Structures are given as C-alpha cells and as structure tokens.
Short mmCIF file of C-alpha atoms in Angstrom, two decimals:
data_model
loop_
_atom_site.label_atom_id
_atom_site.label_comp_id
_atom_site.label_asym_id
_atom_site.label_seq_id
_atom_site.Cartn_x
_atom_site.Cartn_y
_atom_site.Cartn_z
CA MET U 1 16.91 -4.82 -32.68
CA THR U 2 15.25 -1.47 -31.71
CA VAL U 3 12.02 -1.05 -32.27
CA ASP U 4 9.84 1.79 -30.06
CA ALA U 5 6.62 0.97 -32.07
CA VAL U 6 4.97 -0.45 -35.36
CA ASP U 7 1.27 0.09 -36.67
CA SER U 8 -0.31 1.55 -33.30
CA VAL U 9 -2.56 3.06 -35.45
CA SER U 10 -3.41 0.38 -38.72
CA GLN U 11 -4.73 -2.67 -37.47
CA THR U 12 -3.52 -4.48 -40.51
CA HIS U 13 -0.09 -6.14 -38.67
CA ASP U 14 0.25 -6.96 -35.16
CA PRO U 15 1.43 -4.11 -32.50
CA VAL U 16 5.51 -4.35 -31.84
CA VAL U 17 6.26 -2.52 -28.82
CA ALA U 18 10.51 -2.10 -27.33
CA THR U 19 10.45 -2.64 -22.92
CA PRO U 20 13.78 -2.83 -21.63
CA TYR U 21 14.25 -6.22 -22.52
CA GLY U 22 13.66 -6.33 -25.66
CA ALA U 23 10.58 -5.77 -28.33
CA VAL U 24 6.85 -8.03 -28.32
CA ARG U 25 4.58 -9.04 -30.28
CA GLY U 26 0.57 -8.73 -29.35
CA ARG U 27 -2.17 -8.93 -30.85
CA TYR U 28 -4.64 -6.65 -31.96
CA GLU U 29 -9.14 -7.70 -30.79
CA ASP U 30 -11.70 -6.11 -31.08
CA GLY U 31 -9.60 -3.31 -31.76
CA VAL U 32 -7.43 -3.44 -29.07
CA ALA U 33 -4.22 -4.57 -28.82
CA VAL U 34 -3.06 -7.42 -26.09
CA PHE U 35 -0.03 -8.08 -25.38
CA ARG U 36 -0.14 -11.65 -22.76
CA GLY U 37 3.33 -13.65 -20.81
CA ILE U 38 5.58 -10.34 -21.00
CA PRO U 39 9.11 -11.15 -18.23
CA TYR U 40 9.35 -8.56 -15.84
CA ALA U 41 11.18 -10.98 -13.46
CA ALA U 42 13.50 -13.50 -14.51
CA PRO U 43 11.81 -17.07 -13.35
CA PRO U 44 11.85 -17.98 -9.96
CA PHE U 45 13.67 -21.19 -9.98
CA GLY U 46 17.34 -23.24 -9.94
CA ALA U 47 19.06 -20.81 -7.80
CA ARG U 48 16.16 -17.45 -7.69
CA ARG U 49 14.58 -20.42 -6.20
CA PHE U 50 12.29 -18.36 -2.48
CA ARG U 51 14.79 -15.30 -3.18
CA PRO U 52 13.72 -11.86 -4.09
CA PRO U 53 13.17 -11.37 -7.72
CA VAL U 54 15.96 -10.03 -10.65
CA PRO U 55 15.10 -8.52 -13.59
CA PRO U 56 14.66 -10.64 -17.08
CA GLU U 57 17.16 -11.39 -19.17
CA PRO U 58 16.67 -9.61 -22.69
CA TRP U 59 16.04 -11.04 -25.50
CA ASP U 60 16.92 -10.41 -29.25
CA GLY U 61 14.32 -10.01 -31.77
CA VAL U 62 10.62 -10.05 -30.92
CA ARG U 63 9.21 -11.99 -28.56
CA ASP U 64 5.48 -13.12 -29.18
CA ALA U 65 3.17 -11.82 -27.37
CA GLY U 66 0.16 -14.04 -28.24
CA GLU U 67 -0.66 -15.79 -24.83
CA PHE U 68 -0.62 -15.53 -21.21
CA GLY U 69 2.85 -16.82 -19.90
CA PRO U 70 3.45 -19.79 -17.05
CA THR U 71 1.01 -19.39 -13.86
CA PRO U 72 2.78 -19.98 -10.60
CA PRO U 73 3.10 -23.31 -9.12
CA LYS U 74 0.25 -23.51 -7.06
CA PRO U 75 -2.74 -26.30 -5.25
CA PRO U 76 -6.26 -26.55 -7.30
CA TYR U 77 -9.18 -25.83 -5.95
CA SER U 78 -10.88 -28.68 -3.51
CA GLU U 79 -13.82 -29.58 -6.22
CA ALA U 80 -16.94 -27.89 -4.31
CA PHE U 81 -15.30 -24.59 -5.41
CA ALA U 82 -13.65 -25.34 -8.38
CA ARG U 83 -17.27 -24.87 -9.75
CA LEU U 84 -16.99 -21.50 -8.92
CA LEU U 85 -13.80 -20.31 -9.11
CA ALA U 86 -11.56 -20.67 -12.32
CA ASP U 87 -7.74 -21.21 -12.13
CA PRO U 88 -6.49 -22.10 -15.11
CA VAL U 89 -2.89 -23.37 -15.05
CA VAL U 90 -0.12 -22.28 -17.41
CA PRO U 91 2.95 -24.71 -16.73
CA GLY U 92 6.35 -23.15 -17.02
CA ASP U 93 9.03 -21.39 -14.96
CA ASP U 94 9.01 -17.98 -16.76
CA CYS U 95 5.73 -17.15 -14.23
CA LEU U 96 6.81 -13.44 -13.04
CA ASN U 97 5.00 -11.98 -15.77
CA LEU U 98 2.01 -9.16 -16.80
CA ASN U 99 -0.49 -8.89 -19.81
CA VAL U 100 -1.71 -5.69 -20.86
CA TRP U 101 -4.72 -4.70 -22.70
CA THR U 102 -4.32 -0.44 -24.40
CA PRO U 103 -6.32 0.89 -27.01
CA GLU U 104 -3.46 3.19 -28.14
CA PRO U 105 0.42 0.82 -28.55
CA GLY U 106 2.74 4.07 -28.54
CA PRO U 107 4.33 6.64 -26.20
CA GLY U 108 2.35 9.21 -27.23
CA ALA U 109 -1.35 8.55 -26.00
CA ARG U 110 -0.55 8.45 -22.18
CA LEU U 111 -3.62 7.66 -20.96
CA PRO U 112 -4.59 6.38 -17.60
CA VAL U 113 -3.19 3.41 -16.40
CA MET U 114 -4.54 0.32 -14.08
CA VAL U 115 -2.79 -2.58 -12.41
CA TRP U 116 -4.61 -5.85 -11.91
CA ILE U 117 -3.80 -7.75 -8.36
CA HIS U 118 -6.00 -10.96 -8.64
CA GLY U 119 -7.05 -12.59 -5.13
CA GLY U 120 -6.65 -16.57 -4.09
CA ALA U 121 -5.80 -16.51 -0.27
CA LEU U 122 -2.75 -15.86 -1.63
CA THR U 123 -2.01 -19.07 -2.38
CA ARG U 124 -4.22 -19.41 -5.72
CA GLY U 125 -5.74 -17.31 -8.53
CA SER U 126 -3.60 -15.97 -11.85
CA SER U 127 -3.82 -13.17 -14.27
CA ALA U 128 -4.91 -15.26 -16.50
CA VAL U 129 -8.03 -16.24 -15.59
CA PRO U 130 -10.91 -14.64 -17.63
CA VAL U 131 -13.18 -12.58 -15.32
CA TYR U 132 -10.24 -10.17 -15.47
CA ASP U 133 -10.00 -9.79 -19.51
CA GLY U 134 -8.90 -6.41 -19.65
CA HIS U 135 -10.78 -5.44 -23.32
CA ALA U 136 -13.66 -3.47 -22.22
CA PHE U 137 -11.20 -1.09 -19.56
CA ALA U 138 -8.66 -0.94 -22.67
CA ARG U 139 -12.12 0.28 -24.49
CA ASP U 140 -12.94 2.35 -21.50
CA GLY U 141 -9.18 4.50 -22.50
CA VAL U 142 -7.61 3.23 -20.20
CA VAL U 143 -4.68 0.96 -20.35
CA LEU U 144 -4.41 -2.44 -18.12
CA VAL U 145 -1.86 -4.49 -16.78
CA SER U 146 -2.22 -7.68 -14.75
CA ILE U 147 0.02 -9.70 -13.09
CA ASN U 148 1.22 -12.73 -11.44
CA TYR U 149 3.02 -13.64 -8.72
CA ARG U 150 4.59 -16.23 -6.20
CA LEU U 151 1.69 -18.05 -4.33
CA GLY U 152 1.81 -19.89 -0.96
CA VAL U 153 5.32 -21.20 0.48
CA GLU U 154 6.62 -20.26 -3.13
CA GLY U 155 6.16 -16.94 -2.44
CA TYR U 156 5.34 -16.31 1.47
CA GLY U 157 6.77 -19.14 3.22
CA LEU U 158 8.28 -17.81 6.59
CA PHE U 159 12.17 -19.09 6.47
CA PRO U 160 15.33 -18.68 8.69
CA ASP U 161 17.04 -18.66 5.45
CA ALA U 162 15.44 -16.57 2.29
CA PRO U 163 14.09 -12.52 2.55
CA PRO U 164 9.98 -13.33 3.48
CA ASN U 165 7.41 -11.65 1.03
CA ALA U 166 8.58 -13.42 -1.78
CA GLY U 167 5.70 -12.27 -3.95
CA LEU U 168 4.37 -9.58 -2.40
CA ARG U 169 8.31 -8.05 -3.89
CA ASP U 170 7.61 -10.09 -7.31
CA GLN U 171 4.53 -7.43 -7.06
CA LEU U 172 6.73 -4.26 -6.75
CA ALA U 173 8.91 -5.41 -9.52
CA ALA U 174 6.03 -5.21 -11.90
CA LEU U 175 4.56 -2.05 -10.75
CA GLU U 176 8.43 -1.13 -11.06
CA TRP U 177 8.27 -2.70 -14.11
CA VAL U 178 5.04 0.05 -15.62
CA ARG U 179 6.40 2.70 -14.48
CA GLU U 180 9.69 2.00 -16.57
CA SER U 181 7.88 1.30 -19.95
CA ILE U 182 3.56 1.39 -19.56
CA ALA U 183 4.18 5.41 -21.47
CA ARG U 184 5.82 2.42 -24.47
CA PHE U 185 2.00 0.90 -24.73
CA GLY U 186 0.64 4.08 -24.72
CA GLY U 187 0.59 4.77 -20.23
CA ASP U 188 1.36 7.51 -18.16
CA PRO U 189 3.17 6.46 -15.19
CA ASP U 190 2.04 9.61 -13.21
CA ARG U 191 -1.67 8.37 -13.61
CA VAL U 192 -1.25 4.36 -12.08
CA THR U 193 -4.24 3.25 -9.86
CA VAL U 194 -3.37 -0.12 -8.16
CA PHE U 195 -6.50 -2.58 -7.68
CA GLY U 196 -7.15 -5.73 -6.05
CA GLU U 197 -9.40 -8.23 -4.37
CA SER U 198 -8.90 -10.44 -1.42
CA ALA U 199 -5.63 -11.34 -0.51
CA GLY U 200 -4.62 -8.55 -3.96
CA ALA U 201 -6.09 -5.77 -2.21
CA ILE U 202 -4.77 -7.19 1.61
CA SER U 203 -0.89 -6.72 -0.78
CA ILE U 204 -2.08 -3.35 -1.62
CA GLY U 205 -2.65 -1.98 2.29
CA ALA U 206 0.99 -3.36 2.38
CA LEU U 207 2.23 -1.85 -0.74
CA LEU U 208 0.13 1.35 0.86
CA ALA U 209 2.27 1.51 3.65
CA SER U 210 5.81 0.29 2.37
CA PRO U 211 8.17 3.48 1.62
CA ARG U 212 9.73 1.36 -1.48
CA ALA U 213 6.20 1.84 -3.50
CA GLN U 214 5.94 5.12 -2.98
CA GLY U 215 5.42 7.38 -5.47
CA LEU U 216 4.40 4.10 -7.98
CA PHE U 217 0.50 4.62 -8.28
CA ARG U 218 -1.84 7.56 -7.66
CA ARG U 219 -4.40 5.92 -6.72
CA ALA U 220 -5.48 2.43 -4.45
CA VAL U 221 -9.00 0.68 -4.26
CA LEU U 222 -9.04 -2.33 -1.89
CA GLN U 223 -11.59 -4.90 -3.01
CA SER U 224 -12.56 -7.22 -0.25
CA GLY U 225 -9.60 -6.88 1.79
CA PRO U 226 -7.84 -4.61 4.38
CA PRO U 227 -4.04 -3.81 4.71
CA GLU U 228 -3.16 -6.21 7.75
CA ALA U 229 0.16 -8.06 8.67
CA SER U 230 -0.18 -11.68 9.60
CA GLU U 231 1.24 -13.27 13.07
CA ARG U 232 4.80 -14.23 11.88
CA ASP U 233 4.17 -17.58 14.19
CA LYS U 234 0.69 -18.13 12.39
CA VAL U 235 2.73 -18.17 9.04
CA ARG U 236 5.62 -20.36 10.41
CA ARG U 237 3.37 -23.32 11.76
CA MET U 238 2.06 -23.23 8.40
CA VAL U 239 5.71 -23.96 7.08
CA ARG U 240 6.67 -26.90 10.01
CA ARG U 241 2.96 -28.87 9.18
CA MET U 242 4.40 -28.97 5.74
CA ALA U 243 8.29 -29.88 6.85
CA THR U 244 6.48 -32.26 9.25
CA ARG U 245 4.39 -33.88 6.77
CA LEU U 246 7.95 -33.73 4.53
CA LYS U 247 10.20 -35.25 6.50
CA VAL U 248 12.35 -32.36 5.70
CA PRO U 249 14.44 -29.23 7.43
CA ALA U 250 12.05 -25.53 7.47
CA THR U 251 14.08 -24.21 5.77
CA ALA U 252 14.45 -22.73 2.56
CA ARG U 253 17.47 -24.48 1.05
CA ALA U 254 15.36 -27.96 2.40
CA PHE U 255 12.43 -27.25 0.69
CA ALA U 256 13.84 -25.89 -2.42
CA ALA U 257 15.74 -29.65 -2.99
CA VAL U 258 10.96 -31.28 -2.71
CA ASP U 259 9.38 -32.43 -6.14
CA ARG U 260 7.19 -29.12 -6.69
CA ALA U 261 4.14 -31.36 -7.24
CA LEU U 262 5.16 -32.94 -3.56
CA LEU U 263 5.24 -29.66 -2.63
CA LEU U 264 2.12 -28.08 -3.78
CA ARG U 265 0.39 -31.53 -2.07
CA THR U 266 1.32 -29.95 1.30
CA GLN U 267 0.65 -27.63 1.36
CA ALA U 268 -2.80 -28.04 0.06
CA ASP U 269 -3.45 -30.79 2.64
CA VAL U 270 -1.84 -28.75 5.29
CA ALA U 271 -3.85 -25.65 4.75
CA ARG U 272 -6.96 -27.88 4.13
CA LEU U 273 -9.26 -26.91 7.29
CA SER U 274 -8.11 -23.19 7.48
CA SER U 275 -9.70 -20.72 5.65
CA PRO U 276 -10.95 -17.11 6.55
CA ILE U 277 -13.60 -17.59 8.97
CA LEU U 278 -12.96 -20.25 10.63
CA GLY U 279 -9.01 -19.36 11.40
CA GLY U 280 -6.18 -21.92 11.35
CA PRO U 281 -2.53 -21.06 9.67
CA ALA U 282 -2.20 -19.04 6.41
CA PHE U 283 0.25 -17.69 4.36
CA GLY U 284 0.73 -13.74 5.56
CA ILE U 285 2.79 -10.93 4.42
CA VAL U 286 4.17 -10.31 7.81
CA VAL U 287 6.26 -7.50 8.61
CA ASP U 288 10.54 -7.51 7.32
CA GLY U 289 12.24 -4.53 8.57
CA ASP U 290 12.11 -3.44 4.85
CA LEU U 291 9.80 -3.27 2.65
CA VAL U 292 7.43 -4.30 5.00
CA PRO U 293 8.92 -2.18 7.66
CA ARG U 294 5.59 -1.47 10.26
CA ASP U 295 2.08 -3.20 10.03
CA PRO U 296 0.08 -1.59 7.33
CA MET U 297 -2.61 -0.29 8.68
CA GLU U 298 -0.66 0.98 11.79
CA ALA U 299 1.16 2.66 9.29
CA LEU U 300 -2.00 4.26 7.53
CA LEU U 301 -4.02 4.82 10.60
CA THR U 302 -0.80 6.98 11.38
CA GLY U 303 -0.48 9.02 7.25
CA GLY U 304 1.16 6.36 5.88
CA ALA U 305 0.55 7.05 1.62
CA PRO U 306 -0.63 10.45 1.97
CA GLY U 307 -2.53 12.00 -1.45
CA VAL U 308 -3.19 8.69 -2.59
CA GLU U 309 -6.86 8.82 -3.19
CA LEU U 310 -8.88 5.30 -2.06
CA LEU U 311 -11.76 3.88 -2.99
CA LEU U 312 -12.31 1.01 -0.69
CA GLY U 313 -15.31 -1.23 -0.71
CA TRP U 314 -16.72 -5.32 0.31
CA THR U 315 -19.95 -7.68 -0.83
CA SER U 316 -22.60 -7.67 1.29
CA GLU U 317 -22.50 -11.05 1.97
CA GLU U 318 -18.42 -11.98 1.93
CA TYR U 319 -18.98 -14.94 3.83
CA ARG U 320 -21.03 -17.60 2.10
CA LEU U 321 -18.01 -18.16 -0.16
CA TRP U 322 -16.74 -19.58 2.31
CA LEU U 323 -19.88 -21.38 4.28
CA ALA U 324 -22.08 -22.22 1.31
CA PRO U 325 -19.94 -24.47 -0.48
CA GLY U 326 -19.96 -27.79 1.02
CA GLY U 327 -22.95 -27.24 3.53
CA LEU U 328 -21.07 -25.62 6.62
CA LEU U 329 -23.68 -23.05 6.47
CA GLU U 330 -26.29 -25.83 7.45
CA ARG U 331 -23.64 -27.50 9.40
CA VAL U 332 -23.59 -23.89 11.46
CA ASP U 333 -26.98 -22.88 11.68
CA ARG U 334 -27.44 -26.40 13.28
CA LEU U 335 -24.56 -25.96 15.67
CA GLY U 336 -25.93 -22.86 17.34
CA PRO U 337 -24.55 -21.48 20.83
CA VAL U 338 -20.86 -23.63 19.67
CA ALA U 339 -21.23 -21.55 16.08
CA LEU U 340 -21.79 -18.58 18.40
CA ALA U 341 -18.77 -19.41 20.83
CA GLY U 342 -16.55 -19.78 18.28
CA ALA U 343 -17.00 -16.93 16.23
CA MET U 344 -16.54 -15.27 20.06
CA ALA U 345 -13.26 -16.91 20.12
CA ARG U 346 -12.08 -15.88 16.77
CA CYS U 347 -13.40 -12.52 17.38
CA ARG U 348 -12.31 -12.15 20.78
CA CYS U 349 -15.56 -10.20 21.73
CA GLY U 350 -17.35 -10.36 24.46
CA HIS U 351 -21.17 -11.75 24.22
CA GLU U 352 -22.56 -8.09 24.04
CA VAL U 353 -21.76 -8.07 19.93
CA PRO U 354 -23.61 -11.44 19.26
CA ARG U 355 -26.75 -10.54 21.26
CA GLY U 356 -26.29 -6.99 19.39
CA TYR U 357 -26.57 -8.40 16.40
CA ARG U 358 -29.00 -10.64 17.61
CA ALA U 359 -31.10 -7.54 18.19
CA ILE U 360 -30.05 -5.76 15.29
CA HIS U 361 -31.12 -8.79 12.95
CA PRO U 362 -34.25 -10.55 14.79
CA ARG U 363 -34.57 -13.03 11.22
CA ALA U 364 -30.95 -14.30 10.19
CA GLY U 365 -30.23 -17.57 11.37
CA THR U 366 -26.80 -19.07 13.52
CA ALA U 367 -24.66 -18.96 10.18
CA ASP U 368 -25.47 -15.59 9.18
CA LEU U 369 -25.29 -13.98 12.03
CA VAL U 370 -21.20 -15.54 12.70
CA GLY U 371 -20.24 -15.37 8.89
CA GLN U 372 -21.43 -11.24 9.06
CA MET U 373 -20.06 -10.63 12.75
CA VAL U 374 -16.44 -12.62 11.05
CA THR U 375 -16.73 -9.92 8.34
CA ASP U 376 -17.22 -6.94 10.06
CA HIS U 377 -14.47 -8.02 12.42
CA LEU U 378 -11.89 -9.23 9.74
CA LEU U 379 -12.81 -6.19 7.34
CA ARG U 380 -15.35 -3.89 7.41
CA VAL U 381 -14.17 -3.07 10.40
CA PRO U 382 -10.56 -1.99 9.32
CA LEU U 383 -11.67 -0.35 6.07
CA HIS U 384 -14.44 2.02 8.47
CA ARG U 385 -11.00 2.83 10.45
CA LEU U 386 -8.86 3.71 7.20
CA ALA U 387 -11.38 5.36 6.02
CA ASP U 388 -12.31 7.78 9.43
CA ALA U 389 -8.32 7.96 9.43
CA ARG U 390 -7.63 9.12 5.41
CA PRO U 391 -7.21 13.23 5.66
CA ALA U 392 -10.38 15.48 4.01
CA ARG U 393 -7.40 17.13 1.35
CA THR U 394 -7.12 12.68 -0.11
CA PRO U 395 -10.79 11.63 -0.55
CA THR U 396 -11.84 8.07 0.05
CA TYR U 397 -14.76 6.51 -1.38
CA VAL U 398 -16.87 3.66 0.15
CA TYR U 399 -18.88 0.70 -1.79
CA GLU U 400 -21.16 -1.88 -1.05
CA PHE U 401 -21.91 -4.75 -3.44
CA ALA U 402 -24.71 -6.24 -2.62
CA TRP U 403 -27.24 -8.33 -5.70
CA PRO U 404 -27.58 -11.79 -4.48
CA SER U 405 -25.62 -14.31 -7.31
CA ASN U 406 -27.81 -16.59 -8.88
CA VAL U 407 -26.64 -19.80 -8.05
CA PRO U 408 -28.30 -20.97 -4.72
CA GLY U 409 -27.24 -20.01 -1.20
CA LEU U 410 -24.30 -17.85 -2.59
CA GLY U 411 -25.79 -14.17 -2.57
CA ALA U 412 -24.43 -11.44 -2.26
CA CYS U 413 -20.51 -13.53 -1.52
CA HIS U 414 -17.03 -13.31 -1.76
CA ALA U 415 -16.05 -12.39 -5.57
CA LEU U 416 -19.15 -11.71 -7.04
CA GLU U 417 -18.32 -8.20 -8.08
CA LEU U 418 -15.63 -8.99 -10.01
CA GLY U 419 -17.70 -9.69 -13.10
CA PHE U 420 -19.33 -6.98 -13.07
CA VAL U 421 -15.87 -4.63 -12.44
CA PHE U 422 -14.01 -6.19 -15.52
CA ASP U 423 -17.81 -6.12 -17.01
CA THR U 424 -16.98 -10.23 -18.18
CA VAL U 425 -20.66 -10.92 -16.97
CA GLU U 426 -20.84 -12.23 -20.33
CA VAL U 427 -17.81 -15.01 -19.64
CA PRO U 428 -18.84 -19.32 -18.68
CA GLN U 429 -15.97 -18.31 -15.74
CA ALA U 430 -17.92 -15.42 -14.57
CA ALA U 431 -21.45 -17.22 -14.45
CA GLN U 432 -19.61 -20.23 -12.61
CA LEU U 433 -20.55 -17.82 -9.68
CA ALA U 434 -23.14 -15.50 -10.24
CA GLY U 435 -25.31 -17.66 -12.37
CA PRO U 436 -26.94 -16.99 -15.41
CA GLY U 437 -28.84 -13.70 -16.13
CA ALA U 438 -26.08 -11.40 -14.06
CA PRO U 439 -27.52 -7.93 -14.67
CA GLN U 440 -25.55 -5.99 -17.15
CA GLU U 441 -26.79 -2.23 -16.40
CA LEU U 442 -24.77 -3.14 -13.20
CA ALA U 443 -22.40 -4.24 -14.53
CA ASP U 444 -22.22 -0.96 -16.62
CA ALA U 445 -22.57 1.31 -13.74
CA MET U 446 -19.77 -0.82 -11.96
CA HIS U 447 -17.47 -0.53 -14.68
CA ALA U 448 -17.71 2.77 -15.47
CA ALA U 449 -16.99 4.06 -11.81
CA TRP U 450 -14.09 2.34 -11.50
CA VAL U 451 -12.62 4.10 -14.95
CA ARG U 452 -14.12 7.08 -13.34
CA PHE U 453 -11.77 6.64 -10.62
CA ALA U 454 -8.42 5.72 -12.07
CA VAL U 455 -9.18 8.94 -15.33
CA GLU U 456 -10.87 11.52 -12.28
CA GLY U 457 -9.59 9.97 -9.13
CA ASP U 458 -13.71 10.87 -8.14
CA PRO U 459 -15.79 7.10 -8.85
CA GLY U 460 -18.94 9.39 -9.38
CA TRP U 461 -20.66 9.52 -5.44
CA GLN U 462 -20.13 11.09 -1.88
CA ALA U 463 -16.55 11.26 -0.43
CA TRP U 464 -16.23 9.70 2.86
CA GLY U 465 -17.18 12.00 5.65
CA ALA U 466 -19.04 11.60 8.91
CA SER U 467 -21.68 10.72 7.71
CA HIS U 468 -20.52 7.47 5.83
CA PRO U 469 -21.84 7.48 2.85
CA VAL U 470 -21.62 3.84 1.11
CA ARG U 471 -22.34 3.66 -2.55
CA ILE U 472 -25.03 -0.14 -3.13
CA PHE U 473 -24.00 -1.92 -6.61
CA GLY U 474 -27.15 -3.91 -5.88
CA ALA U 475 -31.21 -4.63 -7.73
CA GLY U 476 -31.42 -1.23 -9.27
CA ALA U 477 -30.26 1.98 -10.08
CA PRO U 478 -26.88 2.26 -7.72
CA HIS U 479 -27.76 4.01 -5.30
CA THR U 480 -25.70 6.01 -1.69
CA VAL U 481 -26.82 5.65 1.95
CA LEU U 482 -25.22 6.58 4.75
CA GLY U 483 -24.44 4.83 7.55
CA PRO U 484 -25.32 1.41 6.37
CA ARG U 485 -23.42 -0.59 8.99
CA ASP U 486 -23.62 1.91 11.86
CA ARG U 487 -25.30 -0.66 13.76
CA GLU U 488 -23.24 -2.88 13.74
CA LEU U 489 -19.72 -1.07 13.98
CA THR U 490 -20.62 0.62 17.17
CA LEU U 491 -20.72 -2.90 18.63
CA TRP U 492 -16.90 -3.33 17.52
CA ASP U 493 -16.67 0.54 19.12
CA ALA U 494 -18.09 -0.29 22.49
CA GLU U 495 -16.11 -3.61 22.05
CA SER U 496 -12.56 -1.69 21.88
CA GLY U 497 -13.33 -0.18 25.19
CA ARG U 498 -13.34 -3.96 26.85
CA PRO U 499 -10.12 -4.36 29.27
CA GLY U 500 -8.33 -6.88 27.37
CA ALA U 501 -9.89 -7.13 23.39
CA PRO U 502 -8.71 -6.50 19.76
CA LEU U 503 -8.96 -3.34 18.07
CA SER U 504 -9.52 -4.74 14.68
CA SER U 505 -8.16 -8.51 13.97
CA PRO U 506 -6.54 -10.80 15.91
CA GLU U 507 -2.93 -10.64 12.87
CA SER U 508 -3.30 -7.38 13.32
CA ALA U 509 -3.87 -4.64 16.06
CA PRO U 510 -3.68 -0.66 15.08
CA SER U 511 -4.10 1.58 17.36
CA PRO U 512 -7.68 2.92 18.08
CA ARG U 513 -9.21 5.46 16.17
CA PRO U 514 -10.77 8.50 18.59
CA ARG U 515 -14.26 7.58 18.58
CA ARG U 516 -17.00 9.51 18.14
CA PRO U 517 -20.80 8.94 18.74
CA ARG U 518 -21.78 7.50 14.44
CA ARG U 519 -25.12 8.74 12.74
CA VAL U 520 -27.52 6.10 12.60
CA MET U 521 -29.74 6.56 9.94
CA ALA U 522 -33.15 5.78 8.92
CA VAL U 523 -34.39 2.13 7.56
CA ARG U 524 -33.50 1.84 4.30
CA PRO U 525 -35.97 2.19 1.20
CA SER U 526 -38.05 -0.92 0.34
CA SER U 527 -36.54 -1.26 -2.82
CA TRP U 528 -33.26 -2.96 -0.87
CA PRO U 529 -32.40 -5.76 -2.28
CA PRO U 530 -34.09 -8.18 0.76
CA LEU U 531 -30.87 -10.19 0.83
CA PRO U 532 -30.48 -12.29 5.02
CA PRO U 533 -29.64 -10.80 7.52
CA ARG U 534 -30.35 -7.14 6.71
CA ALA U 535 -28.25 -4.15 6.57
CA GLY U 536 -28.31 -2.22 9.34
CA GLY U 537 -30.61 0.68 8.60
CA GLY U 538 -29.78 4.11 6.69
CA ARG U 539 -30.76 6.44 4.55
CA SER U 540 -30.96 5.86 0.43
CA ARG U 541 -29.63 9.25 -2.33
CA PRO U 542 -29.87 8.71 -5.39
#
C-alpha cells in the first residue's frame, strides 16, 4: 500500500504517513499530529541479541501508531529514586522505536526538527516518560522526535564476541531514519537539532565526534553531560561481576541464554553501589575504533564536528539528585574530612582544590563542597574546555539552571530542568522532582530558548567568548552572568599543571586547552537565588 499523507490539513480523520517500511496512522491531539511507537530497527533479540541494529521488516497496510511502543529492558529505580523519577515500562520485543509530534504532517512543511535522546545512566529511561511529551515543541513549529535505544548490558555490555556500543549504534540508526523519513512528517532533514540530558548528552558528545554521524544533525544541545568515553576495564568489570553472579562465561552468547528478568536483577545488584558522584563500575560508551574511533572529548577539542552549533549547560546543584535521596547528604556531612579525602581520590586532585572551594564557599557544608567539587571536575570543567575550544565562527552558548526544587533537599538538582525545557511542568511526573507550584514563566522562557536555538541557531543570549557569558535560568527573569564559575574552574586550571594530575575526568583525559587568565567578575546581584553553596562571583546582564 502506498500512502503519502491523509488529511494532513483536516483533523477530522487520523493522520496517516508513509515511512520507508510502511504506512503509520497517528492521532490528532490538541491540534498536533502524534505518531508513537514507529519501529526504526528490528527487535534486537533472538539472533540479533547484542548485535548492531538492522532495519525493520516492512509491513503491509497501515500500522497503528497511537500508543507508545515497547521500552527496552531495564531494571526499576530504587524506591528512593522511583519517588522522584518516572520510568514507565511497556512490554514487548519491538523496543527500537520512536515517536513524532508534528504540527503539519506532510512533505511540504519543511519545519525544523529536534531529536530527543533521554538520559538515565545508560541503564534506565525511555521515550515514554510523560515529562518528554513533545506537544509544546510541535505547538511552537518544531517537529519533535524522541527515541528508545538499548540500555545496560543489552546496549553497553563489553564482550569479546559482540561489537561494543550497541545502544549508541541504535541512536545512529534512529538518526538515519530521521534523515530518510522526517520530511514526510513535515520536517526538514537539513535542520535537525539533537538534544539530550545526562547519558543522552554524553551520547550526543560521542555522536558529535563520530565520523559516521556527520551530516545527520546541524545543532546539538548537551544538558548535564560532557563528551567522554569510559575506560574499557570499568565496563568489563560490570560484565565480569554479572557473569560471576550468574555463573556463566562473560560472553554475549552466554548472556543471551540467561533469562531476561534474572539478567536485569543481576545488573541492578551489581550496580547498586555505583553513582556519578561516588564512582564505581558502570556501563558507558567506549572507544571502539569504528563508531567511536577515539575519545570524543579529544576529538572535539582538536576540531571535531566543525560547523555544528552547540548549546551546553548544567544545573547549579547536580549532585543533590544522587546525595539527597536516602540521606546521603547528611552522612557525607558527618564524615567531614573523610568525605573530602574521598572526593580528592575521585577527582585525583591535591589539597589545594578543596581548600580553594572552602575559601570560595565558607558557609557550605561538607556534602555541598564534595558535590560541587565532583560536579565541576566531571561536568563543568569538560564543558568549559569544550566551549573554549570551539571556533568563533561556530557559536556555542552556555546556560545554568538555578531554580531550586520545591521538594526539600533537592535544590537545583540533576534533571530538574527537563520539565521546563519540554514545557511540561504541569505533568504530575514533573512535579515528582520539582514539587508543587513550579513557575510556568520559567518554563515559557527556557522552552522558548530551546525552540529558538533549533530554529535560528541562537537561543537569545551572548555566545561564549573570553568573558564566559552564562545564561541563568532561576528565580526571576533569565539573565546573563559573566564567569559565574570562574573562581572554581581556575582551581582546576592550576591543578591540571600539577605533575601527575589528570586534566578532566578519570574516564577521559584529553589534552589541556591553553590556559589563560580567567576573568573573575564582581559578586552577583542580590536577586540571585540563595542556593547553598553559592556559586562564584559574576556580573549580571539583562
């Protein structure tokens, strides 16, 4: 059956669009055409288990795309995190699927496209999370695509008998589907912006640096995740520990024979004590000589992804998502000097760094000092260096999300900005993290900036340069501050010159950028929200 588009203007019938593999029928929802669960690759099970994705089997007739497709296998969040983070499960094998929200389903619209890659430490999450609803983007003239990809050991296990980075290969296959198909949904394949948070941003960093992904997108947004590659041994330890518990060889063939539910329980048990702040074995993207031919940060610091415009940023208190649930903040405070010593080991730094943080934040508790140190080391320092390395002819924009959650203890934590970016703060699942009464005006401003970046390549503030302009999304109107993290980051510049000191994260140590005196600005205005610990000085601009 050949169908180009049916009733793309009239909304009296469900919209139907042809893809390269068959036609799909979506739904009109509040003036937007929505297509859910469209397969972009074949189910990755049976003979395709732990293998690179392959195209889906074509289908006859019109496939219904009214509901979210199956989600990849994943363990549930712990009870403490499940109260804060929604992660629905849709059963089924056909989990390599995507969703499209479009205001004009038809080949003549040529609208900008945004492709969302979700986070979740490469072990959890999916495109079915209600916070990621794409209606607001489509309402504002953007075709929004969100994707699923393999997670955990299925997507990032490192085996001697299977190619690595299967989950990243899924993402590449989804972007290739967008290139081939999105025009039929009203999108312009030459105006694609990829955006992702946490593990999604780390994935985008790898795709930016991958020769195989070149030309698939024009702009990229990295939210709370730097380009990096994990140490292969770190990933192998996860697989070996699982193999030991399962009493099977550490091979893809042996793991494929294990019951899926048992495999997920074992993965969750092995990963229980790991976290971005505390470290430990974890799944991650590795250099594979193929899709990821070299460390992504090294590649981008030396001219990779020329011409791709970037939007980069973080939240003010990333670490609170990992330390607040379960009472870790209080425990770290009680540990005092022992916790600081652990942070020094995690960051491989000398005593000068925690002393400097104490001088900058004299009223901060130990947990806040440790959290900010590790966040800066693993996230802000790499993103600053990436912004510094980008040529002036390719603009880079930097933001900080500083609004504190109304959930006690969370502050401006990791992932809190997502409901604001998607303009879904009224969704109950967004309120799990933000609490009641999240400011709609902040969602309006942040969402509009992301839309403007996708449409024009300019989110609405000064591009990165020597004065280090950072757009602050917090209490009150968004404003630009010059060098808000410069005092802390100067400590890491000095540390990078210490013999034997790493230059960024333990997982990825790129060559340093040329150091230059940082411009440290005056104290920020009193309108800045009182978040502990207070960020370094900066001068506000409207």
